[in-house]
Amino acid sequence: MQTCLTFPGLGYYTNPENSVFGARGDFITSPEISQVFGEWMAAGKPQAIRLVELGPGRGTLMDDILRVISRIALKTADGQGGVQLKEINLMEASPAMRDIQESKLRDFASKVGCELNWHDTISSIKRSDAFTMVVAHEFFDALPFYQLQKTEDGWREVMVASALDPIKDPRLNRPTETDVPPPPPVTPGPNDPLFQRVLSPSSNAMSRSVLNLSPHLAEAAAILPAGSFLEISVESYLHAAALSQLIGRPKLPEASAVDANVDKAEAPSGGGCGLIIDYGGDQAYEDSFRAFKDHKIVDVFHKPGKTDLTANVDFALIKQAMGAQVDQHGPVTQSEFLQKMGMSLRVNALARQAENEERRNAIVDAAERLVDPAGMGKEYKVYGFSNLKESPPVYPFDVAAS
Ligand code: SAH
């Protein structure tokens, strides 16, 4: 999955020829981000903040965030105004995506005098005394995962193998005698899949260890009947743990003795908060892996590197990885989140400003899609994590719907 999505120059996100780089018709990311500043106030109004985004894609969401916060609170380059935006940190695997992000965000960064940095990993983002605000929208679903299947003899890893017939495939059936010429290579027909899923014939290191990553996995593993699957993204776990570390509270002395990252944990942290928005839920999934090409579901082995690959996000695993260093909120449905954020006020305001009836209808339709209980409103979840000076109720997770 990682190779198909991010292999240099040839992956779905790294190959500039792929349509993900074009203007994707109906792209909507403009929730009312200004409320995030409630968290900033609860953190004691730190005078310096920084932003971190994982997998920013075309930079649309960050561009929206910057526009909104610059209206509210930012100090200008000449030192006037409120809070100082010190850095924008983007974790992005694709150089082609980085170029698009840079052209969208560079002018703003220069205008407010903040650093614009790219990272390959979260651990290369330094801990900071600035208040850190993190967002990851449709990032975790692009991360690779292991899949296990339960057999009568325990869990086995599902693996990917060549689909070529091993009798005919010269790579798998080399003649042992050198004077026998190798059979001609097999050229698969245009519709033949190149890969197939196979089950490991025996248990291996992964199938023996990965279910111990979190109690909810061990529990699912125990109760699921033979034949069931489980998808487990170790990569998601590691990224979530690193985010928690980035903004987390300094460790207690007894905890730091067993913590591998003691140095980092002791560096200053101005605290922070973050939102992870993705489809998935508070549970592990059995078989949610799917592929999209031209907005249609296709076989997961269809045109590797040209096809978007995705799996549901297991927020229970993310919560486990975040641990007690941060306060955790949700996940709640996108519908609940946006409605508690006062989406209807915002939509009404936008609709009132629309230049004509058609535009007005488009705004209302788009908003309804975001909260549609049969679609994005329910499938998409919003999960929050925070490390604030106090632990006040966090908006909008801890407030009743109006
Ligand atoms: N946030 C955007 C883009 C989502 S697509 C949106 O919601 O539209 C996923 C993004 O994550 C892309 O920018 C892709 O290049 C990046 N990405 C995928 N795997 C990654 C990895 N392992 N490390 C860093 N970035 C990755």
Coordinates of C-alpha atoms and ligand atoms in Angstrom, one line a residue:
M1 CA 0.0 0.0 0.0
Q2 CA 2.8 2.4 1.0
T3 CA 4.6 1.6 -2.3
C4 CA 1.6 2.0 -4.4
L5 CA 0.7 5.4 -2.8
T6 CA 4.1 7.0 -2.2
F7 CA 6.9 5.3 -4.2
P8 CA 9.1 8.1 -5.5
G9 CA 7.7 9.4 -8.9
L10 CA 5.4 6.4 -9.4
G11 CA 3.0 6.3 -6.6
Y12 CA -0.6 7.6 -6.6
Y13 CA 0.4 10.7 -4.6
T14 CA 3.9 11.1 -6.0
N15 CA 3.3 10.9 -9.7
P16 CA 2.4 14.3 -11.0
E17 CA 0.5 12.7 -13.9
N18 CA -2.2 11.4 -11.6
S19 CA -5.6 13.2 -11.5
V20 CA -5.4 13.7 -7.7
F21 CA -3.3 16.8 -8.7
G22 CA -6.0 18.4 -10.9
A23 CA -8.8 20.5 -9.5
R24 CA -11.0 17.8 -7.9
G25 CA -14.5 18.9 -8.8
D26 CA -16.3 19.1 -5.6
F27 CA -13.9 19.7 -2.8
I28 CA -15.3 21.0 0.4
T29 CA -13.2 21.9 3.4
S30 CA -14.3 24.9 5.2
P31 CA -15.7 24.2 8.6
E32 CA -15.7 27.0 11.1
I33 CA -12.2 26.7 12.2
S34 CA -12.2 29.8 14.3
Q35 CA -13.7 28.0 17.2
V36 CA -10.4 26.1 17.6
F37 CA -9.3 29.3 19.3
G38 CA -11.4 28.4 22.2
E39 CA -8.6 25.9 23.0
W40 CA -6.0 28.5 22.6
M41 CA -7.7 30.6 25.2
A42 CA -8.1 27.7 27.5
A43 CA -4.4 27.1 27.2
G44 CA -3.8 30.5 28.8
K45 CA -3.5 32.5 25.5
P46 CA 0.1 31.6 24.7
Q47 CA 1.6 34.4 22.6
A48 CA 3.2 32.1 20.1
I49 CA 1.5 29.3 18.2
R50 CA 2.5 26.9 15.4
L51 CA 0.5 24.7 13.0
V52 CA 1.2 21.2 12.0
E53 CA -0.7 19.3 9.2
L54 CA -0.2 15.7 8.2
G55 CA -0.8 15.0 4.5
P56 CA -2.0 18.4 3.4
G57 CA -2.7 17.3 -0.2
R58 CA -3.3 20.4 -2.2
G59 CA -3.1 22.7 0.8
T60 CA -6.7 23.7 0.7
L61 CA -7.5 23.2 4.4
M62 CA -4.3 24.9 5.6
D63 CA -5.1 27.8 3.3
D64 CA -8.6 28.1 4.8
I65 CA -7.2 27.8 8.4
L66 CA -4.7 30.6 7.7
R67 CA -7.3 32.9 6.2
V68 CA -9.5 32.5 9.2
I69 CA -6.9 32.9 11.9
S70 CA -5.3 35.8 10.2
R71 CA -8.7 37.6 10.4
I72 CA -8.9 36.9 14.1
A73 CA -5.7 36.9 15.9
L74 CA -2.4 37.0 14.1
K75 CA 0.4 39.4 14.7
T76 CA 1.6 41.0 11.4
A77 CA 5.2 41.0 10.3
D78 CA 5.7 44.5 11.7
G79 CA 4.8 43.3 15.2
Q80 CA 1.2 44.6 15.4
G81 CA -1.7 42.6 16.7
G82 CA -2.1 39.5 18.8
V83 CA -0.6 36.1 18.7
Q84 CA 2.5 35.2 16.7
L85 CA 2.4 32.3 14.2
K86 CA 5.9 30.9 14.4
E87 CA 5.8 28.0 12.1
I88 CA 3.7 26.0 9.7
N89 CA 4.9 22.4 9.7
L90 CA 3.7 20.1 6.9
M91 CA 4.4 16.4 6.9
E92 CA 4.2 15.3 3.3
A93 CA 5.6 12.3 1.5
S94 CA 5.1 13.6 -2.1
P95 CA 7.5 16.1 -3.6
A96 CA 4.9 17.0 -6.2
M97 CA 2.3 17.7 -3.4
R98 CA 4.9 19.8 -1.6
D99 CA 5.3 22.0 -4.7
I100 CA 1.5 22.6 -4.8
Q101 CA 1.5 23.3 -1.1
E102 CA 4.4 25.7 -1.4
S103 CA 2.8 27.7 -4.2
K104 CA -0.5 28.0 -2.2
L105 CA 1.0 28.9 1.2
R106 CA 4.4 30.7 0.6
D107 CA 3.0 34.2 0.2
F108 CA 1.0 34.0 3.4
A109 CA 4.1 32.7 5.3
S110 CA 6.2 35.5 4.0
K111 CA 3.6 38.1 4.9
V112 CA 3.3 37.1 8.5
G113 CA 7.0 36.2 8.8
C114 CA 6.5 32.6 9.8
E115 CA 8.6 29.5 8.8
L116 CA 7.1 27.1 6.3
N117 CA 8.7 23.7 6.9
W118 CA 8.2 20.2 5.4
H119 CA 8.9 17.0 7.2
D120 CA 9.2 13.3 6.4
T121 CA 8.3 12.2 9.9
I122 CA 6.6 13.7 13.0
S123 CA 9.7 13.1 15.1
S124 CA 11.6 15.6 13.0
I125 CA 9.2 18.4 14.2
K126 CA 10.9 19.8 17.3
R127 CA 9.1 20.2 20.6
S128 CA 8.5 23.9 21.1
D129 CA 7.3 26.3 23.7
A130 CA 4.8 27.6 21.2
F131 CA 1.3 26.2 21.4
T132 CA 1.0 23.6 18.7
M133 CA -2.2 23.0 16.7
V134 CA -2.4 19.9 14.6
V135 CA -4.8 18.8 11.9
A136 CA -4.9 15.5 9.9
H137 CA -7.7 15.3 7.3
E138 CA -7.9 12.1 5.4
F139 CA -4.3 11.3 6.2
F140 CA -4.6 8.2 8.4
D141 CA -6.8 6.3 5.9
A142 CA -3.9 6.4 3.4
L143 CA -1.5 4.6 5.8
P144 CA -0.6 0.9 5.2
F145 CA -1.9 -1.8 7.5
Y146 CA -1.5 -5.5 8.3
Q147 CA -4.4 -7.8 7.8
L148 CA -4.8 -11.1 9.7
Q149 CA -7.3 -13.9 9.3
K150 CA -8.4 -16.2 12.1
T151 CA -8.0 -19.9 11.2
E152 CA -8.7 -23.0 13.3
D153 CA -5.0 -22.9 14.3
G154 CA -4.9 -19.2 15.2
W155 CA -4.3 -15.9 13.4
R156 CA -2.4 -15.8 10.1
E157 CA -1.1 -12.8 8.1
V158 CA -2.8 -12.1 4.8
M159 CA -0.1 -11.4 2.3
V160 CA 0.1 -10.2 -1.3
A161 CA 1.6 -12.5 -3.9
S162 CA 2.0 -12.5 -7.7
A163 CA -1.1 -13.7 -9.4
L164 CA 1.0 -15.2 -12.3
D165 CA 0.7 -19.0 -12.6
P166 CA 3.8 -20.3 -10.8
I167 CA 4.2 -23.1 -13.4
K168 CA 4.4 -20.6 -16.2
D169 CA 6.1 -17.7 -14.4
P170 CA 9.9 -18.0 -15.2
R171 CA 10.7 -15.9 -12.1
L172 CA 9.2 -18.5 -9.8
N173 CA 10.2 -21.7 -11.7
R174 CA 13.8 -21.3 -12.8
P175 CA 15.3 -24.4 -14.3
T176 CA 18.1 -25.8 -12.2
E177 CA 20.2 -27.1 -15.1
T178 CA 21.9 -24.2 -16.8
D179 CA 21.8 -25.7 -20.3
V180 CA 18.0 -25.8 -20.3
P181 CA 16.8 -22.5 -21.7
P182 CA 14.4 -20.7 -19.5
P183 CA 10.8 -20.7 -20.7
P184 CA 9.6 -17.5 -22.3
P185 CA 8.3 -14.9 -19.9
V186 CA 4.6 -14.8 -19.4
T187 CA 3.0 -11.5 -20.5
P188 CA -0.2 -11.1 -18.5
G189 CA -3.3 -10.1 -20.6
P190 CA -4.6 -6.5 -20.0
N191 CA -7.3 -7.8 -17.7
D192 CA -5.3 -10.3 -15.7
P193 CA -4.7 -9.1 -12.1
L194 CA -1.0 -9.0 -11.3
F195 CA -1.4 -9.7 -7.6
Q196 CA -3.6 -11.8 -5.4
R197 CA -4.1 -12.1 -1.6
V198 CA -2.7 -15.3 0.0
L199 CA -2.8 -16.5 3.6
S200 CA 0.5 -17.2 5.3
P201 CA 0.6 -20.9 5.8
S202 CA 2.0 -20.5 9.3
S203 CA 2.0 -17.9 12.1
N204 CA 4.8 -15.3 11.8
A205 CA 6.2 -12.5 14.0
M206 CA 3.5 -10.1 12.9
S207 CA 0.5 -12.4 13.5
R208 CA 2.0 -13.4 16.9
S209 CA 2.6 -9.9 18.2
V210 CA 0.4 -7.3 16.6
L211 CA -2.8 -8.2 18.4
N212 CA -1.1 -7.2 21.6
L213 CA -0.8 -3.6 20.5
S214 CA -4.1 -2.7 22.1
P215 CA -6.6 -4.4 24.5
H216 CA -9.4 -3.8 22.0
L217 CA -7.6 -5.9 19.4
A218 CA -6.9 -8.7 21.8
E219 CA -10.5 -8.7 22.8
A220 CA -11.7 -8.7 19.1
A221 CA -9.2 -11.5 18.4
A222 CA -10.6 -13.6 21.2
I223 CA -14.3 -13.3 20.3
L224 CA -14.3 -13.3 16.5
P225 CA -15.1 -16.6 14.8
A226 CA -12.7 -18.5 12.5
G227 CA -12.7 -17.0 9.0
S228 CA -12.8 -13.4 10.4
F229 CA -10.3 -10.8 9.4
L230 CA -8.7 -7.9 11.3
E231 CA -6.9 -4.8 9.8
I232 CA -4.2 -3.3 12.1
S233 CA -2.3 -0.2 11.1
V234 CA 1.0 -0.2 13.0
E235 CA 1.9 2.9 11.0
S236 CA -1.2 4.8 12.4
Y237 CA -0.3 3.7 15.9
L238 CA 3.3 5.1 15.5
H239 CA 2.1 8.4 14.0
A240 CA -0.5 8.9 16.8
A241 CA 2.1 8.1 19.5
A242 CA 4.4 10.7 17.9
L243 CA 1.7 13.3 17.9
S244 CA 1.0 12.7 21.5
Q245 CA 4.7 13.0 22.3
L246 CA 4.9 16.3 20.3
I247 CA 2.4 18.1 22.4
G248 CA 2.2 15.9 25.5
R249 CA 2.8 16.7 29.1
P250 CA 6.2 16.2 30.5
K251 CA 6.4 12.7 31.8
L252 CA 6.2 11.8 35.5
P253 CA 9.6 10.6 36.8
E254 CA 8.6 7.0 37.2
A255 CA 7.1 6.9 33.7
S256 CA 10.2 8.4 32.1
A257 CA 12.3 5.5 33.3
V258 CA 10.5 3.2 30.9
D259 CA 10.1 5.7 28.1
A260 CA 12.4 5.3 25.2
N261 CA 12.1 9.0 24.3
V262 CA 13.0 10.5 27.7
D263 CA 15.1 13.3 26.2
K264 CA 12.3 14.5 24.0
A265 CA 9.7 14.2 26.7
E266 CA 11.8 16.6 28.9
A267 CA 12.2 19.2 26.2
P268 CA 9.8 22.2 26.6
S269 CA 6.3 21.7 25.3
G270 CA 3.9 24.7 25.1
G271 CA 1.1 22.2 24.9
G272 CA -1.3 22.0 22.1
C273 CA -4.3 20.4 20.6
G274 CA -5.3 18.6 17.4
L275 CA -8.1 17.2 15.2
I276 CA -8.0 13.9 13.3
I277 CA -10.8 13.8 10.7
D278 CA -11.3 10.6 8.7
Y279 CA -13.7 7.9 8.0
G280 CA -13.7 5.0 10.4
G281 CA -14.8 4.5 13.9
D282 CA -14.0 3.6 17.5
Q283 CA -13.2 0.0 16.6
A284 CA -11.0 -2.2 14.5
Y285 CA -12.3 -3.2 11.0
E286 CA -12.2 -6.6 9.4
D287 CA -12.0 -5.8 5.7
S288 CA -12.4 -2.2 4.8
F289 CA -9.5 -1.9 2.3
R290 CA -10.7 -0.5 -1.0
A291 CA -9.5 1.3 -4.1
F292 CA -10.9 4.2 -6.1
K293 CA -10.3 5.1 -9.6
D294 CA -12.2 8.0 -11.3
H295 CA -14.6 8.1 -8.3
K296 CA -15.5 4.5 -8.7
I297 CA -14.6 1.5 -6.5
V298 CA -12.2 -0.8 -8.3
D299 CA -10.2 -3.9 -7.3
V300 CA -7.4 -3.1 -4.9
F301 CA -4.9 -4.5 -7.3
H302 CA -6.2 -2.4 -10.2
K303 CA -3.4 -0.3 -11.8
P304 CA -1.0 0.0 -8.8
G305 CA 0.3 3.6 -8.5
K306 CA -2.7 5.0 -10.5
T307 CA -5.4 4.1 -8.0
D308 CA -6.2 5.6 -4.6
L309 CA -6.0 3.0 -1.8
T310 CA -7.7 3.5 1.5
A311 CA -8.8 1.7 4.7
N312 CA -11.0 2.8 7.5
V313 CA -9.3 4.4 10.5
D314 CA -9.4 2.5 13.8
F315 CA -9.7 5.4 16.2
A316 CA -9.6 3.0 19.2
L317 CA -6.0 2.2 18.1
I318 CA -5.2 5.9 17.8
K319 CA -6.6 6.5 21.3
Q320 CA -4.5 3.7 22.7
A321 CA -1.4 5.1 21.0
M322 CA -2.0 8.6 22.3
G323 CA -2.1 7.4 25.8
A324 CA -2.6 9.3 29.1
Q325 CA -0.2 12.2 28.0
V326 CA -3.1 14.0 26.4
D327 CA -6.8 14.5 27.0
Q328 CA -8.9 12.7 24.3
H329 CA -12.2 13.7 22.8
G330 CA -14.5 11.7 20.6
P331 CA -14.5 10.4 18.0
V332 CA -17.9 11.9 17.2
T333 CA -19.6 11.9 13.8
Q334 CA -18.7 14.8 11.4
S335 CA -22.4 15.6 11.5
E336 CA -22.4 16.1 15.3
F337 CA -19.2 18.0 15.2
L338 CA -20.2 20.4 12.5
Q339 CA -23.6 21.0 14.0
K340 CA -22.2 21.7 17.4
M341 CA -19.8 24.1 15.8
G342 CA -22.7 26.2 14.7
M343 CA -22.6 25.1 11.0
S344 CA -26.1 26.2 10.3
L345 CA -25.3 29.8 11.3
R346 CA -22.3 29.8 9.0
V347 CA -24.3 28.2 6.1
N348 CA -27.0 30.7 6.5
A349 CA -24.5 33.6 6.4
L350 CA -22.9 32.2 3.3
A351 CA -26.2 31.5 1.6
R352 CA -27.3 35.1 2.3
Q353 CA -24.2 36.4 0.7
A354 CA -24.5 34.2 -2.4
E355 CA -24.8 36.2 -5.6
N356 CA -27.6 34.1 -7.1
E357 CA -30.1 31.3 -6.5
E358 CA -27.9 28.7 -8.1
R359 CA -25.0 29.5 -5.9
R360 CA -27.2 29.6 -2.8
N361 CA -28.5 26.1 -3.6
A362 CA -25.0 24.8 -4.2
I363 CA -24.0 26.1 -0.7
V364 CA -26.9 24.5 1.0
D365 CA -26.5 21.2 -0.9
A366 CA -22.8 21.0 0.0
A367 CA -23.5 21.6 3.6
E368 CA -26.2 18.9 3.6
R369 CA -23.7 16.5 2.1
L370 CA -21.3 17.1 5.0
V371 CA -23.9 16.2 7.6
D372 CA -25.9 13.6 5.6
P373 CA -26.7 10.7 8.0
A374 CA -26.5 8.3 5.1
G375 CA -23.1 9.5 3.9
M376 CA -20.2 11.7 5.0
G377 CA -22.1 12.9 8.1
K378 CA -21.9 9.5 9.7
E379 CA -18.9 7.8 8.0
Y380 CA -16.6 10.7 8.8
K381 CA -15.5 11.0 12.4
V382 CA -13.8 13.8 14.2
Y383 CA -11.4 13.0 17.1
G384 CA -9.7 15.6 19.2
F385 CA -6.7 15.5 21.5
S386 CA -5.4 18.3 23.7
N387 CA -2.8 19.2 26.3
L388 CA -4.0 22.4 27.9
K389 CA -2.9 24.0 31.1
E390 CA -6.2 23.2 32.7
S391 CA -8.6 20.5 31.6
P392 CA -11.7 22.5 30.8
P393 CA -14.7 21.2 28.8
V394 CA -13.4 21.2 25.3
Y395 CA -15.5 22.7 22.6
P396 CA -17.4 21.2 20.8
F397 CA -16.9 17.7 22.1
D398 CA -17.9 18.4 25.7
V399 CA -21.0 20.6 25.1
A400 CA -24.5 19.4 24.6
A401 CA -26.0 20.0 21.1
S402 CA -28.1 23.2 21.0
Ligands
SAH1 N1 -5.6 16.4 3.6 C1 -5.9 16.4 2.1 C2 -5.2 15.3 1.4 C3 -5.5 13.9 1.8 S1 -4.7 12.7 0.7 C4 -7.4 16.3 1.9 O1 -8.1 16.0 2.8 O2 -7.8 16.5 0.8 C5 -3.4 12.1 1.7 C6 -2.2 13.0 1.8 O3 -1.2 12.4 2.6 C7 -1.5 13.4 0.5 O4 -1.0 14.7 0.6 C8 -0.4 12.4 0.4 O5 0.7 12.7 -0.4 C9 0.0 12.3 1.9 N2 0.6 11.0 2.4 C10 0.2 9.8 2.1 N3 1.0 8.9 2.8 C11 1.9 9.6 3.5 C12 3.0 9.3 4.4 N4 3.2 8.0 4.6 N5 3.7 10.3 4.9 C13 3.4 11.6 4.6 N6 2.4 11.9 3.8 C14 1.7 11.0 3.2

